[in-house]
C-alpha cells in the first residue's frame, strides 16, 4: 500500500520570489529555475500573473509548455480579465488571491465580504469549466475575523475550488495562532488547505510547520525564502524542519540538489547564500569549539540533528582558531598523514591557540606547525606572520 503524500510543496520563487527587492529574473532564468524546481521535486510551481508584463505572459506559456512533472500555476487577482489571461497561457492551475482582512478590504480592493464572494463566483466557474485546478487564497487571513474567514472558505469550497489558501501576509502570526486557525478551517471545509507564511517575525518556517501539523496539505516556499520584504518560508528551512521531525515526509525530494538550487537563486537574485541559511549556509555544518569537535569526532550526531551527506554536504572541523581542542588537532594531523599524540599533541594545541590569539593561521601554516611538533616532540611552537581571516 502506498502511503499518502504528507504535504505538497507550492514553490513561489517565480512569483513571490520575484517580489523580492533584488530579484528580476530574465526569461531564460525563469525557465532554468522552473526546470530546477521540477527536478528537485516540488509539486506545484507558481508563476507571476500573465497580466504583470508581456514577458510574464510569454514565460508562463513557455513554462506551461515544458511538460514538467510539477503542476504549473499562475497567481492572479480574482477578476475575469486576469482569469482569461491565465487560461490563454495554458497553465494547469490558477491561484486566485483576494484580501479578506478589514485592512485589505478597505485599502486594497475596497469590497466587503459579499463583494469578495461575488468576484469569486464570477471567476471560479469559467476556470473550472476550462479544466483548471483552482485555488482561492484569503490574503491576510490571520487578520481576518474568524467568522468571516470561515464564511469565505465555505463559500468558495461550495463554488468548487480544489484548495483554499490562508496567507499570513504580514508575517505576524505565531505558531499557536497558525495551528488554531488552520485547525478551525480544517473542520469547516473538506478541500485541500494551503498555508503561505511571511517571515517578518522570523516565524515563517515554524508557522509553516505548525500549519502542516494542524492539517494544511499544501505549503508555500521559495528558494532561500526570497519574497516581499524579508520573504517567506525558505525551502531549505522547511526541509531541515521536516527532516528533524518526519524524515519520511521529504524523502521523495532530490535533497542533494538543494545546494545547487540555492546557489542558482542566489546568483539570479544577486545575493549570497545567507550565513544562517539552514543546510546550505556556508558554515551550516562547521564545528568549532573544542567541546563540540571532541564529541562530533566521536559521534557526529552529538552536535548534528541533520546529516550533511543527505544534501551532498560535508561537515567541517575547524582548527585554525583559539577555541581549538586537541581532538580536533589530532584529527587534522591524521588527515594530513601526521601522527601526533600525547605531549606533542598537547604542545601543538597550545601553540595553535597562542598563535590564533594574535592572527588566524592559514591551513598551510597549521600543517607546517603540526609537522614540526610531530617531528620535534619538544618544540614549543612555531612563529609566523601568515594571516587568514577565516578559521579553517
Ligand atoms: C501577494 C500577497 C501574498 C499572496 C499569497 C497567496 C500574501 O499577492 O503578493 O496567494 O496565498 O502574502 O498574502 O503573497
Ligand atoms: Cu506573500
CSV table of C-alpha atoms and ligand atoms in Angstrom, one decimal:
chain,number,residue,atom,x,y,z
A,1,UNK,CA,0.0,0.0,0.0
A,2,UNK,CA,1.5,3.4,-0.9
A,3,UNK,CA,1.4,5.9,1.9
A,4,UNK,CA,-0.4,9.3,1.2
A,5,UNK,CA,1.9,12.2,0.5
A,6,UNK,CA,2.1,14.1,3.8
A,7,UNK,CA,2.2,17.6,2.1
A,8,UNK,CA,2.8,19.1,-1.3
A,9,UNK,CA,5.2,22.0,-1.9
A,10,UNK,CA,3.9,25.0,-3.7
A,11,UNK,CA,7.1,26.8,-4.8
A,12,UNK,CA,6.5,30.5,-5.2
A,13,UNK,CA,10.1,31.5,-6.2
A,14,UNK,CA,8.9,32.6,-9.7
A,15,UNK,CA,6.1,34.7,-8.2
A,16,UNK,CA,6.6,35.8,-4.6
A,17,UNK,CA,10.4,35.4,-5.1
A,18,UNK,CA,10.3,37.9,-7.9
A,19,UNK,CA,8.7,40.3,-5.5
A,20,UNK,CA,12.0,40.3,-3.5
A,21,UNK,CA,13.7,43.7,-3.9
A,22,UNK,CA,16.8,42.2,-5.5
A,23,UNK,CA,15.1,39.8,-7.9
A,24,UNK,CA,14.2,40.5,-11.6
A,25,UNK,CA,14.6,37.3,-13.5
A,26,UNK,CA,15.1,37.2,-17.2
A,27,UNK,CA,13.1,34.8,-19.3
A,28,UNK,CA,15.8,32.2,-19.7
A,29,UNK,CA,16.5,32.3,-16.0
A,30,UNK,CA,12.8,31.7,-15.3
A,31,UNK,CA,12.8,28.6,-17.5
A,32,UNK,CA,16.0,27.4,-15.9
A,33,UNK,CA,14.6,27.9,-12.4
A,34,UNK,CA,11.3,26.1,-13.3
A,35,UNK,CA,13.3,23.1,-14.6
A,36,UNK,CA,15.5,23.0,-11.5
A,37,UNK,CA,12.4,23.2,-9.2
A,38,UNK,CA,10.8,20.4,-11.1
A,39,UNK,CA,14.0,18.3,-10.9
A,40,UNK,CA,14.1,18.9,-7.1
A,41,UNK,CA,10.5,17.6,-7.0
A,42,UNK,CA,8.2,20.4,-5.9
A,43,UNK,CA,4.6,19.5,-6.7
A,44,UNK,CA,3.4,23.0,-7.8
A,45,UNK,CA,5.3,25.9,-9.4
A,46,UNK,CA,3.6,29.2,-9.0
A,47,UNK,CA,4.3,31.9,-11.6
A,48,UNK,CA,3.7,35.7,-11.7
A,49,UNK,CA,0.4,36.8,-13.2
A,50,UNK,CA,0.5,37.0,-17.0
A,51,UNK,CA,-1.0,40.5,-16.8
A,52,UNK,CA,2.1,41.7,-15.0
A,53,UNK,CA,4.1,42.3,-18.2
A,54,UNK,CA,4.4,40.9,-21.7
A,55,UNK,CA,7.4,38.7,-20.7
A,56,UNK,CA,5.4,37.3,-17.7
A,57,UNK,CA,2.7,36.1,-20.1
A,58,UNK,CA,5.2,34.7,-22.6
A,59,UNK,CA,7.2,33.0,-19.9
A,60,UNK,CA,4.1,31.5,-18.2
A,61,UNK,CA,3.1,30.0,-21.6
A,62,UNK,CA,6.6,28.7,-22.2
A,63,UNK,CA,6.9,27.1,-18.8
A,64,UNK,CA,3.5,25.5,-19.1
A,65,UNK,CA,4.6,24.0,-22.4
A,66,UNK,CA,7.8,22.5,-20.9
A,67,UNK,CA,5.9,19.3,-19.9
A,68,UNK,CA,7.2,19.4,-16.3
A,69,UNK,CA,6.1,16.8,-13.8
A,70,UNK,CA,5.1,19.7,-11.4
A,71,UNK,CA,1.8,21.4,-11.8
A,72,UNK,CA,2.3,24.9,-13.3
A,73,UNK,CA,0.1,27.6,-11.8
A,74,UNK,CA,-0.3,31.4,-12.3
A,75,UNK,CA,-1.1,33.7,-9.4
A,76,UNK,CA,-3.8,36.2,-10.3
A,77,UNK,CA,-6.2,38.7,-8.9
A,78,UNK,CA,-9.8,37.5,-8.6
A,79,UNK,CA,-11.1,39.2,-11.8
A,80,UNK,CA,-12.2,37.9,-15.2
A,81,UNK,CA,-9.6,39.8,-17.1
A,82,UNK,CA,-6.8,38.0,-15.2
A,83,UNK,CA,-8.6,34.7,-15.4
A,84,UNK,CA,-8.8,34.8,-19.2
A,85,UNK,CA,-5.2,35.9,-19.5
A,86,UNK,CA,-4.3,32.9,-17.3
A,87,UNK,CA,-6.3,30.5,-19.4
A,88,UNK,CA,-4.6,31.8,-22.5
A,89,UNK,CA,-1.2,30.7,-21.1
A,90,UNK,CA,-2.3,27.0,-21.0
A,91,UNK,CA,-1.3,26.5,-17.3
A,92,UNK,CA,-2.6,23.6,-15.3
A,93,UNK,CA,-3.8,25.7,-12.3
A,94,UNK,CA,-4.8,29.1,-11.3
A,95,UNK,CA,-4.1,30.6,-7.9
A,96,UNK,CA,-6.7,33.3,-7.1
A,97,UNK,CA,-5.9,35.8,-4.3
A,98,UNK,CA,-8.1,38.4,-2.6
A,99,UNK,CA,-7.6,40.2,0.7
A,100,UNK,CA,-10.1,39.3,3.3
A,101,UNK,CA,-8.9,41.3,6.3
A,102,UNK,CA,-10.5,44.7,7.2
A,103,UNK,CA,-7.2,46.4,6.3
A,104,UNK,CA,-7.1,45.0,2.8
A,105,UNK,CA,-10.8,45.3,2.2
A,106,UNK,CA,-10.5,49.0,2.9
A,107,UNK,CA,-7.1,49.8,1.4
A,108,UNK,CA,-6.6,47.2,-1.3
A,109,UNK,CA,-9.7,46.3,-3.3
A,110,UNK,CA,-12.5,48.2,-1.4
A,111,UNK,CA,-15.0,45.3,-1.3
A,112,UNK,CA,-16.8,43.8,1.6
A,113,UNK,CA,-17.2,40.0,2.1
A,114,UNK,CA,-20.3,39.9,-0.1
A,115,UNK,CA,-18.3,41.7,-2.8
A,116,UNK,CA,-15.4,39.2,-2.4
A,117,UNK,CA,-17.8,36.3,-2.9
A,118,UNK,CA,-19.4,38.0,-5.8
A,119,UNK,CA,-16.0,38.3,-7.5
A,120,UNK,CA,-15.2,34.7,-6.7
A,121,UNK,CA,-18.5,33.5,-8.2
A,122,UNK,CA,-17.7,35.4,-11.4
A,123,UNK,CA,-14.2,34.0,-11.8
A,124,UNK,CA,-14.2,30.4,-10.4
A,125,UNK,CA,-16.9,28.8,-12.7
A,126,UNK,CA,-15.2,29.6,-16.0
A,127,UNK,CA,-11.8,28.5,-14.7
A,128,UNK,CA,-13.3,25.2,-13.5
A,129,UNK,CA,-15.2,24.8,-16.8
A,130,UNK,CA,-11.9,25.2,-18.7
A,131,UNK,CA,-10.5,22.2,-16.7
A,132,UNK,CA,-8.1,24.2,-14.5
A,133,UNK,CA,-7.2,23.4,-10.9
A,134,UNK,CA,-8.3,26.4,-8.9
A,135,UNK,CA,-7.1,27.6,-5.6
A,136,UNK,CA,-8.6,30.6,-3.8
A,137,UNK,CA,-6.4,32.3,-1.2
A,138,UNK,CA,-7.5,34.6,1.6
A,139,UNK,CA,-4.8,37.2,1.6
A,140,UNK,CA,-4.1,38.5,5.2
A,141,UNK,CA,-6.2,35.6,6.6
A,142,UNK,CA,-4.6,35.9,10.0
A,143,UNK,CA,-6.0,39.5,10.5
A,144,UNK,CA,-9.4,38.4,9.1
A,145,UNK,CA,-12.1,37.9,11.8
A,146,UNK,CA,-12.6,34.1,12.1
A,147,UNK,CA,-16.3,34.2,11.3
A,148,UNK,CA,-15.6,36.0,8.0
A,149,UNK,CA,-12.7,33.7,7.1
A,150,UNK,CA,-14.9,30.6,7.6
A,151,UNK,CA,-17.7,32.2,5.6
A,152,UNK,CA,-15.3,32.8,2.7
A,153,UNK,CA,-13.7,29.4,2.9
A,154,UNK,CA,-17.1,27.6,2.9
A,155,UNK,CA,-18.5,29.7,0.2
A,156,UNK,CA,-15.6,29.2,-2.2
A,157,UNK,CA,-15.5,25.5,-1.4
A,158,UNK,CA,-19.1,25.5,-2.4
A,159,UNK,CA,-18.2,27.0,-5.7
A,160,UNK,CA,-15.9,24.0,-6.4
A,161,UNK,CA,-12.4,25.2,-5.7
A,162,UNK,CA,-9.8,22.5,-5.2
A,163,UNK,CA,-8.0,24.3,-2.5
A,164,UNK,CA,-8.3,27.2,-0.1
A,165,UNK,CA,-5.2,29.3,0.9
A,166,UNK,CA,-4.6,31.1,4.1
A,167,UNK,CA,-1.8,33.7,3.9
A,168,UNK,CA,0.0,35.3,6.9
A,169,UNK,CA,0.6,38.2,4.6
A,170,UNK,CA,2.3,40.5,7.2
A,171,UNK,CA,4.3,37.7,8.9
A,172,UNK,CA,2.9,38.4,12.3
A,173,UNK,CA,1.2,35.1,13.2
A,174,UNK,CA,2.6,32.8,15.8
A,175,UNK,CA,2.8,29.0,15.5
A,176,UNK,CA,0.0,28.7,18.0
A,177,UNK,CA,-2.3,31.1,16.1
A,178,UNK,CA,-1.5,29.3,12.8
A,179,UNK,CA,-2.3,25.9,14.4
A,180,UNK,CA,-5.6,27.1,15.7
A,181,UNK,CA,-6.7,28.8,12.6
A,182,UNK,CA,-5.7,26.0,10.2
A,183,UNK,CA,-7.4,23.5,12.5
A,184,UNK,CA,-10.7,25.6,12.5
A,185,UNK,CA,-10.7,25.8,8.7
A,186,UNK,CA,-9.8,22.1,8.5
A,187,UNK,CA,-13.0,21.4,10.5
A,188,UNK,CA,-15.1,23.7,8.3
A,189,UNK,CA,-14.1,22.5,4.8
A,190,UNK,CA,-13.1,19.3,3.1
A,191,UNK,CA,-10.9,20.6,0.3
A,192,UNK,CA,-7.2,20.9,0.5
A,193,UNK,CA,-5.7,23.8,2.5
A,194,UNK,CA,-2.6,25.8,1.7
A,195,UNK,CA,-0.5,28.0,4.0
A,196,UNK,CA,1.7,30.9,2.9
A,197,UNK,CA,3.7,32.4,5.7
A,198,UNK,CA,5.8,35.6,5.6
A,199,UNK,CA,8.9,36.0,7.8
A,200,UNK,CA,8.6,39.4,9.3
A,201,UNK,CA,8.6,38.0,12.8
A,202,UNK,CA,11.1,35.2,12.0
A,203,UNK,CA,8.5,32.5,12.3
A,204,UNK,CA,7.9,31.6,8.7
A,205,UNK,CA,9.3,28.1,8.9
A,206,UNK,CA,7.9,27.4,12.3
A,207,UNK,CA,4.5,28.7,11.2
A,208,UNK,CA,4.5,26.6,8.0
A,209,UNK,CA,5.4,23.5,10.0
A,210,UNK,CA,2.6,24.3,12.5
A,211,UNK,CA,0.2,24.7,9.6
A,212,UNK,CA,1.1,21.3,8.3
A,213,UNK,CA,0.8,19.7,11.7
A,214,UNK,CA,-2.7,21.3,12.0
A,215,UNK,CA,-4.0,19.9,8.7
A,216,UNK,CA,-2.6,22.1,5.9
A,217,UNK,CA,-2.0,19.9,2.8
A,218,UNK,CA,0.0,22.4,0.7
A,219,UNK,CA,2.9,24.5,1.9
A,220,UNK,CA,4.3,27.6,0.2
A,221,UNK,CA,8.0,28.1,0.0
A,222,UNK,CA,10.6,30.0,-2.1
A,223,UNK,CA,14.2,29.1,-2.6
A,224,UNK,CA,16.2,30.8,0.1
A,225,UNK,CA,12.9,32.3,1.3
A,226,UNK,CA,13.1,35.3,-1.0
A,227,UNK,CA,9.9,37.4,-1.3
A,228,UNK,CA,8.4,40.7,-0.4
A,229,UNK,CA,10.2,42.5,2.4
A,230,UNK,CA,12.3,39.8,4.1
A,231,UNK,CA,10.4,37.0,2.4
A,232,UNK,CA,8.6,33.8,3.2
A,233,UNK,CA,9.3,30.2,4.4
A,234,UNK,CA,12.6,29.0,2.8
A,235,UNK,CA,12.6,25.7,1.0
A,236,UNK,CA,15.8,24.7,2.8
A,237,UNK,CA,14.5,25.7,6.2
A,238,UNK,CA,11.4,23.6,5.7
A,239,UNK,CA,13.4,20.6,4.5
A,240,UNK,CA,15.5,21.0,7.7
A,241,UNK,CA,12.5,21.3,9.9
A,242,UNK,CA,10.8,18.3,8.3
A,243,UNK,CA,13.9,16.1,8.4
A,244,UNK,CA,14.2,16.7,12.2
A,245,UNK,CA,10.6,15.6,12.8
A,246,UNK,CA,9.4,13.5,9.9
A,247,UNK,CA,12.2,12.5,7.6
A,248,UNK,CA,9.9,10.3,5.6
A,249,UNK,CA,7.9,13.4,4.7
A,250,UNK,CA,10.8,14.7,2.5
A,251,UNK,CA,12.3,11.5,1.2
A,252,UNK,CA,10.6,12.0,-2.2
A,253,UNK,CA,12.6,15.2,-2.9
A,254,UNK,CA,16.0,15.3,-4.5
A,255,UNK,CA,17.7,16.7,-1.4
A,256,UNK,CA,21.2,16.6,-2.9
A,257,UNK,CA,20.1,19.2,-5.4
A,258,UNK,CA,19.3,21.8,-2.7
A,259,UNK,CA,22.8,23.4,-2.6
A,260,UNK,CA,22.8,23.9,-6.4
A,261,UNK,CA,19.2,25.2,-6.3
A,262,UNK,CA,20.0,27.7,-3.5
A,263,UNK,CA,23.2,28.8,-5.4
A,264,UNK,CA,21.2,29.2,-8.6
A,265,UNK,CA,18.7,31.5,-7.0
A,266,UNK,CA,21.3,33.4,-5.0
A,267,UNK,CA,23.2,34.2,-8.2
A,268,UNK,CA,20.0,35.1,-10.1
A,269,UNK,CA,18.8,37.4,-7.3
A,270,UNK,CA,22.3,38.9,-6.8
A,271,UNK,CA,22.8,37.8,-3.2
A,272,UNK,CA,25.0,35.4,-1.3
A,273,UNK,CA,23.5,32.4,0.4
A,274,UNK,CA,22.9,33.8,3.9
A,275,UNK,CA,25.4,32.7,6.6
A,276,UNK,CA,22.5,31.4,8.7
A,277,UNK,CA,20.6,29.5,5.9
A,278,UNK,CA,19.6,26.1,7.0
A,279,UNK,CA,21.7,23.3,5.3
A,280,UNK,CA,23.3,25.4,2.6
A,281,UNK,CA,24.6,28.3,4.7
A,282,UNK,CA,28.4,28.3,4.2
A,283,UNK,CA,29.1,27.1,7.7
A,284,UNK,CA,25.9,25.1,8.4
A,285,UNK,CA,27.9,22.0,9.2
A,286,UNK,CA,31.1,23.6,10.7
A,287,UNK,CA,32.1,22.6,14.2
A,288,UNK,CA,34.5,24.9,16.1
A,289,UNK,CA,34.7,24.8,19.9
A,290,UNK,CA,36.9,22.1,21.4
A,291,UNK,CA,34.0,20.6,23.4
A,292,UNK,CA,31.9,20.3,20.2
A,293,UNK,CA,34.6,18.9,18.0
A,294,UNK,CA,35.6,16.3,20.5
A,295,UNK,CA,32.1,14.9,20.7
A,296,UNK,CA,31.4,15.2,16.9
A,297,UNK,CA,34.6,13.3,16.1
A,298,UNK,CA,33.3,10.6,18.4
A,299,UNK,CA,29.8,10.7,17.0
A,300,UNK,CA,28.6,13.4,14.6
A,301,UNK,CA,25.0,13.1,16.0
A,302,UNK,CA,26.2,14.5,19.3
A,303,UNK,CA,26.0,18.0,17.8
A,304,UNK,CA,24.2,17.4,14.5
A,305,UNK,CA,20.5,16.9,14.1
A,306,UNK,CA,20.8,16.7,10.3
A,307,UNK,CA,23.2,14.5,8.4
A,308,UNK,CA,25.0,16.8,5.9
A,309,UNK,CA,25.5,13.9,3.4
A,310,UNK,CA,21.8,13.8,2.8
A,311,UNK,CA,22.3,17.1,1.0
A,312,UNK,CA,25.6,16.2,-0.5
A,313,UNK,CA,27.4,18.4,2.0
A,314,UNK,CA,30.3,17.7,4.3
A,315,UNK,CA,30.9,18.6,7.9
A,316,UNK,CA,34.0,20.7,8.7
A,317,UNK,CA,36.1,20.5,11.8
A,318,UNK,CA,37.8,23.9,12.3
A,319,UNK,CA,41.2,24.0,13.9
A,320,UNK,CA,42.7,27.4,13.0
A,321,UNK,CA,41.3,29.3,16.0
A,322,UNK,CA,41.9,29.8,19.7
A,323,UNK,CA,38.9,27.6,20.8
A,324,UNK,CA,40.5,24.6,19.2
A,325,UNK,CA,40.8,21.3,21.2
A,326,UNK,CA,43.4,18.6,21.0
A,327,UNK,CA,40.9,16.1,19.5
A,328,UNK,CA,40.4,18.3,16.5
A,329,UNK,CA,44.1,18.9,16.2
A,330,UNK,CA,44.8,15.2,16.2
A,331,UNK,CA,42.1,14.6,13.6
A,332,UNK,CA,43.5,17.3,11.3
A,333,UNK,CA,47.0,15.9,11.8
A,334,UNK,CA,45.7,12.4,11.0
A,335,UNK,CA,44.0,13.6,7.8
A,336,UNK,CA,47.4,15.1,6.7
A,337,UNK,CA,49.1,11.8,7.4
A,338,UNK,CA,50.8,13.2,10.5
A,339,UNK,CA,50.9,11.1,13.7
A,340,UNK,CA,50.5,13.5,16.7
A,341,UNK,CA,49.9,12.1,20.2
A,342,UNK,CA,50.5,12.7,23.9
A,343,UNK,CA,52.8,15.5,24.8
A,344,UNK,CA,53.5,16.6,21.2
A,345,UNK,CA,49.7,16.9,20.6
A,346,UNK,CA,49.3,19.0,23.8
A,347,UNK,CA,52.1,21.3,22.7
A,348,UNK,CA,50.8,21.6,19.2
A,349,UNK,CA,47.4,22.5,20.5
A,350,UNK,CA,48.8,25.1,22.9
A,351,UNK,CA,50.9,26.7,20.1
A,352,UNK,CA,48.0,26.9,17.8
A,353,UNK,CA,45.9,28.6,20.5
A,354,UNK,CA,48.7,31.1,21.3
A,355,UNK,CA,49.2,31.8,17.6
A,356,UNK,CA,45.5,32.2,16.9
A,357,UNK,CA,45.1,34.7,19.7
A,358,UNK,CA,47.1,37.1,17.5
A,359,UNK,CA,46.3,36.0,13.9
A,360,UNK,CA,44.3,33.2,12.4
A,361,UNK,CA,46.6,30.7,10.9
A,362,UNK,CA,46.3,29.6,7.3
A,363,UNK,CA,45.8,25.9,6.5
A,364,UNK,CA,49.3,25.7,5.2
A,365,UNK,CA,50.7,27.2,8.4
A,366,UNK,CA,48.7,24.8,10.5
A,367,UNK,CA,50.1,21.9,8.6
A,368,UNK,CA,53.6,23.2,9.0
A,369,UNK,CA,53.1,23.5,12.8
A,370,UNK,CA,51.7,20.1,13.1
A,371,UNK,CA,54.6,18.6,11.2
A,372,UNK,CA,57.1,20.5,13.2
A,373,UNK,CA,55.5,19.3,16.5
A,374,UNK,CA,55.3,15.7,15.3
A,375,UNK,CA,59.0,15.7,14.2
A,376,UNK,CA,60.3,17.7,17.1
A,377,UNK,CA,58.2,16.5,20.1
A,378,UNK,CA,59.9,19.0,22.4
A,379,UNK,CA,59.4,22.1,20.1
A,380,UNK,CA,57.4,24.8,21.8
A,381,UNK,CA,55.6,26.2,18.8
A,382,UNK,CA,56.4,28.0,15.6
A,383,UNK,CA,56.3,31.6,14.7
A,384,UNK,CA,54.7,33.0,11.6
A,385,UNK,CA,53.0,36.2,10.5
A,386,UNK,CA,50.8,34.5,7.9
A,387,UNK,CA,47.2,35.6,8.5
A,388,UNK,CA,43.9,34.1,7.3
A,389,UNK,CA,40.7,35.7,8.4
A,390,UNK,CA,38.6,32.6,8.0
A,391,UNK,CA,39.4,29.9,10.6
A,392,UNK,CA,39.9,26.6,8.8
B,1,LIG,C1,0.7,39.0,-2.8
B,1,LIG,C2,0.3,38.6,-1.4
B,1,LIG,C3,0.6,37.2,-1.0
B,1,LIG,C4,-0.4,36.2,-1.6
B,1,LIG,C5,-0.4,34.8,-1.0
B,1,LIG,C6,-1.3,33.8,-1.6
B,1,LIG,C7,0.5,37.2,0.6
B,1,LIG,O1,-0.2,38.8,-3.7
B,1,LIG,O2,1.8,39.4,-3.0
B,1,LIG,O3,-1.7,33.9,-2.8
B,1,LIG,O4,-1.7,32.9,-0.9
B,1,LIG,O5,1.5,37.0,1.2
B,1,LIG,O6,-0.6,37.3,1.1
B,1,LIG,O7,1.9,36.8,-1.4
B,2,LIG,CU1,3.3,36.5,0.1
